[in-house]
Coordinates of N, CA and C in Angstrom, one line a residue:
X1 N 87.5 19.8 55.6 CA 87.1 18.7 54.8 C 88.4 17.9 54.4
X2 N 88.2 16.6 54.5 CA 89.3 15.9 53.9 C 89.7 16.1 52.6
X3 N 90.3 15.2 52.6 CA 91.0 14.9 51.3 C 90.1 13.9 50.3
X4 N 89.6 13.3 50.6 CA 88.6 12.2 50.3 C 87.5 12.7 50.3
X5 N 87.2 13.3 51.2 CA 85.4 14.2 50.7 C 85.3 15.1 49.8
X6 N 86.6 16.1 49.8 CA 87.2 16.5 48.1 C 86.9 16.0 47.1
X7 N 87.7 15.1 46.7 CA 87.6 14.2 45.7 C 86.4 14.1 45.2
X8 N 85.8 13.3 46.4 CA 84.3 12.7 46.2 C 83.6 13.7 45.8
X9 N 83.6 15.3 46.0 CA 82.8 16.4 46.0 C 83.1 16.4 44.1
X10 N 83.8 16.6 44.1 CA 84.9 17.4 42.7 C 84.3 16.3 41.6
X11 N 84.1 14.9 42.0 CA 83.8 13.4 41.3 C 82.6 13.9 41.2
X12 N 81.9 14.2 41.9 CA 80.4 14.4 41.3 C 80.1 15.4 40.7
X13 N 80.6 16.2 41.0 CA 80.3 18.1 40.2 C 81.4 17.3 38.6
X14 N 81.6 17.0 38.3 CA 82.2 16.8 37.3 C 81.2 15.6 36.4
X15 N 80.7 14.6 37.3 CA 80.0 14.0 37.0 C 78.6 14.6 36.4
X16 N 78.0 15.5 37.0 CA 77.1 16.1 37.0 C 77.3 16.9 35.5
X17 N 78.4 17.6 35.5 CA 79.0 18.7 34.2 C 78.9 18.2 33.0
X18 N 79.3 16.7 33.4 CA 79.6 15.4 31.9 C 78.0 15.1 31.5
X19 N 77.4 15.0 32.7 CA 75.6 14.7 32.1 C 74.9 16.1 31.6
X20 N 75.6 17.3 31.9 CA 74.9 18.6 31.2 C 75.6 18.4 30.0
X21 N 76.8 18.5 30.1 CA 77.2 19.0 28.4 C 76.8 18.1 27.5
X22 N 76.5 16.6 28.1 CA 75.6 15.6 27.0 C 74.0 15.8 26.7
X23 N 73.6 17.0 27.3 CA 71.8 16.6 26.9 C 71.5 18.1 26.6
X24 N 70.5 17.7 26.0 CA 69.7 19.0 24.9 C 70.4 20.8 25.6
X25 N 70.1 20.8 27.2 CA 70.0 22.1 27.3 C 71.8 22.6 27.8
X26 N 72.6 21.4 27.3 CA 74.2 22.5 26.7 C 73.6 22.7 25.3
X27 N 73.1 22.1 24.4 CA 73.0 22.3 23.1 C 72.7 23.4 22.7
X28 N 71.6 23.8 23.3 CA 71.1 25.2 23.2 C 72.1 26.5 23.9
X29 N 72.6 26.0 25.0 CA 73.2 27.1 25.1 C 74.5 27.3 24.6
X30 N 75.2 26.6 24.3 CA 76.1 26.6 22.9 C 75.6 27.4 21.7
X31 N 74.9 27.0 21.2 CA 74.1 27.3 20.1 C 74.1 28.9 20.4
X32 N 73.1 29.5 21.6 CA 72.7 30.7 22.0 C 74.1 31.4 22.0
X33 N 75.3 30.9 22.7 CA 76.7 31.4 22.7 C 77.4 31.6 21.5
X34 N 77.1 30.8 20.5 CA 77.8 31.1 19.5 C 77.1 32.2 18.6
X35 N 75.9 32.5 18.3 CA 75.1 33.3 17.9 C 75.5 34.7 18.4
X36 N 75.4 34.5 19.9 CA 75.9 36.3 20.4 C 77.5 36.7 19.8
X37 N 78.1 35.6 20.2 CA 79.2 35.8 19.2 C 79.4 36.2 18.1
X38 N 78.2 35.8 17.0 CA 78.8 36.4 15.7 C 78.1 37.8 15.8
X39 N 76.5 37.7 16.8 CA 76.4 39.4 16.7 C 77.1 40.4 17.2
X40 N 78.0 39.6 18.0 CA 79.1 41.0 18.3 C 80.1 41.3 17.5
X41 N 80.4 40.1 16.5 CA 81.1 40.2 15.6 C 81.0 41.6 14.7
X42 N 79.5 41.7 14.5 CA 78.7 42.5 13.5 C 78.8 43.8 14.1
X43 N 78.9 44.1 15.4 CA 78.4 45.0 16.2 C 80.0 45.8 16.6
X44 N 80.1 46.5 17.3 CA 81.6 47.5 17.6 C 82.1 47.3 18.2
X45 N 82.3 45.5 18.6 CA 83.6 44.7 19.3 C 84.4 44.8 18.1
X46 N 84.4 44.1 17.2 CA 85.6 44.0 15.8 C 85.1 42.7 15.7
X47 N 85.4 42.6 14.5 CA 85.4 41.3 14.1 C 86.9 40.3 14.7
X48 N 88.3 41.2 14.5 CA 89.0 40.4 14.7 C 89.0 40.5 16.5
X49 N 88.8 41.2 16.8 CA 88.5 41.1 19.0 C 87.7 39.9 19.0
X50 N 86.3 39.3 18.4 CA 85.9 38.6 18.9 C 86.3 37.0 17.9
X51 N 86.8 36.8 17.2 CA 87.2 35.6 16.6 C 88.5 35.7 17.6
X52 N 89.0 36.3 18.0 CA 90.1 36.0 19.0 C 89.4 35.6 20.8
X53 N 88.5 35.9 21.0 CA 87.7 35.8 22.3 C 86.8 34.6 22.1
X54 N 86.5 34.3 20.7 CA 85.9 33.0 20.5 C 86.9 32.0 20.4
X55 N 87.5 31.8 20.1 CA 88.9 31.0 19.5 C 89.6 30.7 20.7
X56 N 89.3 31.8 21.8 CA 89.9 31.4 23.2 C 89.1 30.6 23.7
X57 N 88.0 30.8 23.8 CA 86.4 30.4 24.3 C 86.4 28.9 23.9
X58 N 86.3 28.9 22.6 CA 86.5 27.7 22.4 C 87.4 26.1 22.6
X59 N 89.0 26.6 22.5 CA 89.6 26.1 22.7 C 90.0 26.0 24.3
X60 N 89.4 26.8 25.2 CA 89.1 26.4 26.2 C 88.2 25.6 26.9
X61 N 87.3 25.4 26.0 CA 85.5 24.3 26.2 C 86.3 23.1 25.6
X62 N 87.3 23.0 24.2 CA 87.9 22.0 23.7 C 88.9 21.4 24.7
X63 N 89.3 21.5 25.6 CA 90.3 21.5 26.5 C 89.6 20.8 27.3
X64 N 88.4 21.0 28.1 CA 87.4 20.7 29.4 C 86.7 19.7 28.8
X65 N 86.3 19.7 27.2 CA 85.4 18.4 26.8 C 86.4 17.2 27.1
X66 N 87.5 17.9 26.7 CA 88.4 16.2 26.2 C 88.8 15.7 27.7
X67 N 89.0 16.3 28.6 CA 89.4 15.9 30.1 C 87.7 15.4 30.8
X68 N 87.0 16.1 30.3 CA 85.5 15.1 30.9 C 85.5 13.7 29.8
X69 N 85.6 13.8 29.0 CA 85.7 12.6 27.6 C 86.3 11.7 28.5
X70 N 87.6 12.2 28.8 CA 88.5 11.1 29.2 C 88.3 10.9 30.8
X71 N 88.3 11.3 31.6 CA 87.4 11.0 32.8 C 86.1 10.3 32.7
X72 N 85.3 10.2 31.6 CA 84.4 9.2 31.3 C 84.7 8.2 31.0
X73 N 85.7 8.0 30.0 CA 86.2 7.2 29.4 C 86.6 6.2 30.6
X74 N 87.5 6.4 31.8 CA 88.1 6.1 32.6 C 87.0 5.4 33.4
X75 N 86.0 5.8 33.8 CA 84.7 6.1 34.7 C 84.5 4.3 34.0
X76 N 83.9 4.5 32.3 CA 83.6 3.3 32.0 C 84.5 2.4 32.1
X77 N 86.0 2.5 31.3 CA 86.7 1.7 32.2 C 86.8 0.6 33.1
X78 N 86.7 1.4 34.2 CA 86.3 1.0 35.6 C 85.1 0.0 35.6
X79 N 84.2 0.5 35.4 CA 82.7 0.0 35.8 C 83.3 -1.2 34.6
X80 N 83.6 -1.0 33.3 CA 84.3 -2.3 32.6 C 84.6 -3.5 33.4
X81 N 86.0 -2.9 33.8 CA 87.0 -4.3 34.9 C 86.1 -4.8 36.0
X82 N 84.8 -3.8 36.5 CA 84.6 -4.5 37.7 C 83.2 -5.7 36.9
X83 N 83.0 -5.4 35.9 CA 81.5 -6.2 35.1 C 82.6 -7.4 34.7
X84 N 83.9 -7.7 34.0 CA 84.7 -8.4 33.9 C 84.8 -9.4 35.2
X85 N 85.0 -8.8 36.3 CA 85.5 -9.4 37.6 C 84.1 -10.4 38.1
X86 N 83.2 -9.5 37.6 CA 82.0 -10.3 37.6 C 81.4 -11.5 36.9
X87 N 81.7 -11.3 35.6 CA 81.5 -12.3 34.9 C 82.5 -13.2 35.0
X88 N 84.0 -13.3 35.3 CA 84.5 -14.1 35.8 C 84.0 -14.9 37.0
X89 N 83.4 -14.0 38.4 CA 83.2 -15.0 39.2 C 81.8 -15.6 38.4
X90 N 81.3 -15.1 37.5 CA 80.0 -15.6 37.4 C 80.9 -17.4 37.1
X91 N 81.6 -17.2 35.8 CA 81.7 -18.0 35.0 C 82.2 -19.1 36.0
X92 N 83.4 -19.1 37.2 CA 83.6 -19.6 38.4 C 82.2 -20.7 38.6
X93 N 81.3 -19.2 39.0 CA 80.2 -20.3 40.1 C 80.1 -21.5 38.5
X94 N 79.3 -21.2 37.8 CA 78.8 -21.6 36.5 C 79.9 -23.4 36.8
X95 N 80.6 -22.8 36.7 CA 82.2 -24.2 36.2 C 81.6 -24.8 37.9
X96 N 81.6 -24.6 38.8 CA 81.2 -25.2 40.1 C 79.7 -25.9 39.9
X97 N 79.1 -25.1 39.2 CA 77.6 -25.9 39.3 C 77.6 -26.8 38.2
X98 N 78.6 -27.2 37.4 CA 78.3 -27.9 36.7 C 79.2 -29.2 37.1
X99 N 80.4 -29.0 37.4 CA 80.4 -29.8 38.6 C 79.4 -30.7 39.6
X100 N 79.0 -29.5 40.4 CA 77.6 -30.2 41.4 C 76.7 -31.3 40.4
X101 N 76.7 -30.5 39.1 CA 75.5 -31.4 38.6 C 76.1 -32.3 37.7
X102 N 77.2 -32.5 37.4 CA 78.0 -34.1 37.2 C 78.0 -34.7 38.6
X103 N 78.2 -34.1 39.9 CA 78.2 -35.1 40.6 C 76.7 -35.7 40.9
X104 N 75.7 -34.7 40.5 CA 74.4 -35.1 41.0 C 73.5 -36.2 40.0
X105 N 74.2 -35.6 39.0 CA 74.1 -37.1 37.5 C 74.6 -38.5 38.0
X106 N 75.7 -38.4 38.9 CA 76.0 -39.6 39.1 C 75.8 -40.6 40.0
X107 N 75.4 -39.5 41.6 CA 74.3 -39.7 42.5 C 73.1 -40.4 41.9
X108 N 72.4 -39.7 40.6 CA 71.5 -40.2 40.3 C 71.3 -41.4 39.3
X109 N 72.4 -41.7 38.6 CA 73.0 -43.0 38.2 C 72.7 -43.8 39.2
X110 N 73.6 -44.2 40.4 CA 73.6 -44.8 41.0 C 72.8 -45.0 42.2
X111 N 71.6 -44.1 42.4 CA 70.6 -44.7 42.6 C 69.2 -45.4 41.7
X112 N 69.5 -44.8 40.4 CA 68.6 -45.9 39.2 C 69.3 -47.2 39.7
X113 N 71.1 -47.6 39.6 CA 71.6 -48.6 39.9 C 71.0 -49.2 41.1
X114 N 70.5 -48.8 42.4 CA 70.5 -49.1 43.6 C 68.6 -49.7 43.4
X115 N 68.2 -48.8 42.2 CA 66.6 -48.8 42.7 C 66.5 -50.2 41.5
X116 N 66.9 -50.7 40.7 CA 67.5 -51.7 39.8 C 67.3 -52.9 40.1
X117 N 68.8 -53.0 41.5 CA 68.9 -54.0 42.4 C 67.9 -54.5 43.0
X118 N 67.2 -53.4 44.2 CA 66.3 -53.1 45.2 C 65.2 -53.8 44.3
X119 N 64.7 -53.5 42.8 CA 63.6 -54.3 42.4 C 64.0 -56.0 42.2
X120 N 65.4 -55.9 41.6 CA 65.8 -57.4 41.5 C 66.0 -58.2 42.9
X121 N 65.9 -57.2 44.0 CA 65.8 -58.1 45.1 C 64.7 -58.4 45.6
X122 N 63.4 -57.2 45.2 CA 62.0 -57.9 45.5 C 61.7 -59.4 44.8
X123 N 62.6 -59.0 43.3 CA 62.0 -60.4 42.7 C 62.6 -61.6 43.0
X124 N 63.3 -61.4 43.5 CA 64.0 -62.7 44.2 C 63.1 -63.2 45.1
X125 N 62.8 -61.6 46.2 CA 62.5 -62.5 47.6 C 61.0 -62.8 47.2
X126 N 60.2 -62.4 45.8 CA 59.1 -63.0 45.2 C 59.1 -64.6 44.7
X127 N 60.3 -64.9 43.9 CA 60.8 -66.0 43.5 C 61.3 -66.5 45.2
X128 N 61.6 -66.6 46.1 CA 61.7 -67.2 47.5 C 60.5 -67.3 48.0
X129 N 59.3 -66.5 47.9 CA 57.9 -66.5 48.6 C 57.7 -67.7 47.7
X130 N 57.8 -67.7 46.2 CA 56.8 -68.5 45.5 C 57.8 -70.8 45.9
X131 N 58.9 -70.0 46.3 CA 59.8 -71.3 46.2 C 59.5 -72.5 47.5
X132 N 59.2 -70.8 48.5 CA 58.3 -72.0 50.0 C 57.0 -72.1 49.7
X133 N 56.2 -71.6 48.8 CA 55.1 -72.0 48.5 C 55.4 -73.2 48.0
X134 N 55.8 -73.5 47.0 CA 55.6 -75.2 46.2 C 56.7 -75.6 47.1
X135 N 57.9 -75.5 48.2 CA 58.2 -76.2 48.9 C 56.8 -76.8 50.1
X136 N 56.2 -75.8 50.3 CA 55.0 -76.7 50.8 C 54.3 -77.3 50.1
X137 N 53.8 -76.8 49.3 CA 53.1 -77.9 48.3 C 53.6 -79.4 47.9
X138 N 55.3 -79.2 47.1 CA 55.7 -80.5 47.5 C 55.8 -81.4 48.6
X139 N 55.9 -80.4 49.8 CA 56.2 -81.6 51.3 C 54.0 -82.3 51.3
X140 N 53.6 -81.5 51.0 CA 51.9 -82.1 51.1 C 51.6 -83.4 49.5
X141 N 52.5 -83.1 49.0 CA 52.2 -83.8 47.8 C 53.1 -85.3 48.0
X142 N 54.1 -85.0 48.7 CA 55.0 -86.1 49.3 C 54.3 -87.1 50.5
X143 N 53.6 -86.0 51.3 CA 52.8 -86.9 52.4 C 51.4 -87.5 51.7
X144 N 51.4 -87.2 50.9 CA 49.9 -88.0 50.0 C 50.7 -89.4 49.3
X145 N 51.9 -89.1 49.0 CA 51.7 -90.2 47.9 C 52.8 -91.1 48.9
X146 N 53.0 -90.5 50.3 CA 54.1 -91.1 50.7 C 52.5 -92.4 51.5
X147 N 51.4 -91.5 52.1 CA 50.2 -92.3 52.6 C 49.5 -93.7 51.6
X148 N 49.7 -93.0 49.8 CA 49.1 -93.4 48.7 C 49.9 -94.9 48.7
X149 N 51.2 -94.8 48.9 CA 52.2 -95.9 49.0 C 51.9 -97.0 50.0
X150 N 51.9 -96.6 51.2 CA 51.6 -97.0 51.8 C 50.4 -98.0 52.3
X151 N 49.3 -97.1 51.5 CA 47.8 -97.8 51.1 C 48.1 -99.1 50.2
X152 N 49.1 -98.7 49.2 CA 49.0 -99.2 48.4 C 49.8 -100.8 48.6
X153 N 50.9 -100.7 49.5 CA 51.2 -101.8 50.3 C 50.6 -102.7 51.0
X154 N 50.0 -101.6 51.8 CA 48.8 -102.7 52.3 C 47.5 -103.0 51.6
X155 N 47.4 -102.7 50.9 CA 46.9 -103.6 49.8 C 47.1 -104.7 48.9
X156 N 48.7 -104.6 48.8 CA 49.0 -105.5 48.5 C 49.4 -106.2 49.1
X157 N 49.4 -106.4 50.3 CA 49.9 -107.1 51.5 C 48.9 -107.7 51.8
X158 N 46.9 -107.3 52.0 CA 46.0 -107.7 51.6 C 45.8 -108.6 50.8
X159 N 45.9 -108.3 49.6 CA 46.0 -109.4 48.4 C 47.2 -110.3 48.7
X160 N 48.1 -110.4 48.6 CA 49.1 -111.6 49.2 C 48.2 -112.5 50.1
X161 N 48.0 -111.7 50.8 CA 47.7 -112.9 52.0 C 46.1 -113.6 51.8
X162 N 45.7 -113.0 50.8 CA 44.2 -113.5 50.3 C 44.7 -114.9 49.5
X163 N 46.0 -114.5 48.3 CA 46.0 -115.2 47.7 C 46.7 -116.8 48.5
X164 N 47.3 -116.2 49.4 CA 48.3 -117.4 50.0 C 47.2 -117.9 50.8
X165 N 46.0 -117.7 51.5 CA 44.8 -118.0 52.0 C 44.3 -118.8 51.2
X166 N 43.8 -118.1 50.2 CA 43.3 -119.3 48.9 C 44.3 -120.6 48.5
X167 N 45.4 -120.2 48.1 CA 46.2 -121.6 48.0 C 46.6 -122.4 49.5
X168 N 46.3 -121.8 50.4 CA 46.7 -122.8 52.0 C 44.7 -123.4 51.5
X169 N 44.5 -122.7 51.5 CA 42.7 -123.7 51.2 C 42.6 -124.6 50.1
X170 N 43.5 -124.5 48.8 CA 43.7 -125.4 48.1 C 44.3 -126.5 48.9
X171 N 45.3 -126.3 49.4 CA 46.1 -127.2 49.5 C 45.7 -128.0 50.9
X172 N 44.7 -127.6 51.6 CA 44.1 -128.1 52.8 C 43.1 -129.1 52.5
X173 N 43.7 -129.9 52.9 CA 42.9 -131.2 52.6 C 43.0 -131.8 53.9
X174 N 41.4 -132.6 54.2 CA 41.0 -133.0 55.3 C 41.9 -134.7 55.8
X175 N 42.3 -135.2 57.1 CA 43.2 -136.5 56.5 C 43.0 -137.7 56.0
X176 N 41.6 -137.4 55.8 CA 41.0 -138.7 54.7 C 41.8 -138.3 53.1
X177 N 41.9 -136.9 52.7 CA 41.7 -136.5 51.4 C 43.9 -136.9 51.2
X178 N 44.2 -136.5 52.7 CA 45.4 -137.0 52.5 C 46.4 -138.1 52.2
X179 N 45.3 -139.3 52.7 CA 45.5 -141.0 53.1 C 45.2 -140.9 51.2
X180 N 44.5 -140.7 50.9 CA 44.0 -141.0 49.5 C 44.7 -140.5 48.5
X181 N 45.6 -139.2 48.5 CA 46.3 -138.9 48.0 C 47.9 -139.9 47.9
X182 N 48.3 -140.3 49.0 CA 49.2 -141.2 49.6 C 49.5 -142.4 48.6
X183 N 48.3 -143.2 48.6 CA 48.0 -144.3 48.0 C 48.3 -143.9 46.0

């Protein structure tokens, strides 16, 4: 056997020793041990033979508790530093994710900013739809009144020439009507 399977052997039988002497059935047999004790006390060991074989007894169990105590002690310890090492990396990731999620806050800022735009650019190219709309409307409103004008010239160009018709017929006189004006 190695040296390490040792260990490991010795770690667990000790382990094991620390969970008996913690639960009900050391208690009892303590209890049962100390009992025979005093009846031998009573009985034709001596009193002083067995307060000396107890006293040994004891301060040799006081010896074994306090090196299991403290091999526990140690045991938690350990399992301590490594719950420590853990909640450090916890706290690690933790400081990282919150990170991620300022950067994902700001990601998301700036697509509200982007989705903002993106609507101020529909309304634009809605304000553009509506702007060639009455740009057509005005070019049709232009050719009506540009036609309207036009009518309306030759209308009056009509009339002109009605009126200068009427005054060439006033002023037409036959050349009798002229001889007589003469005179």
């Amino acid at each position: 056997m190695t040296k390490k399977k040792r260990r490991e052997k010795i770690k667990k039988a000790s382990d094991k020793l620390v969970k008996w002497i913690g639960s009900p059935n050391s208690l009892i047999f303590h209890t049962a041990f100390f009992v025979i004790m005093i009846f031998l006390a009573f009985s034709d060991m001596g009193f002083d033979k067995m307060m000396l074989v107890l006293t040994t007894v004891v301060s040799l169990e006081a010896i074994y508790l306090s090196i299991f105590i403290q091999m526990t002690v140690n045991k938690h310890s350990e399992e301590l530093e490594e719950v420590s090492e853990d909640i450090d990396e916890i706290q690690e990731d933790v400081e990282e994710i919150e990170k991620d999620v300022d950067e994902i806050q700001k990601d998301v800022d700036e697509i509200q900013e982007d989705v903002e735009d993106i609507q101020g650019e529909e309304e634009i190219g809605q304000e553009v739809v509506n702007l060639k709309s009455n740009r057509i409307l005005l070019n049709k409103i232009e050719e009506n009144l540009g036609r309207l004008i036009e009518e309306v010239l030759e209308i009056k160009k009509q009339s002109k020439e009605k009126k200068v018709a009427k005054t060439n017929n006033k002023f037409k006189r036959t050349p009798k009507q002229q001889y007589s004006l003469r005179k």
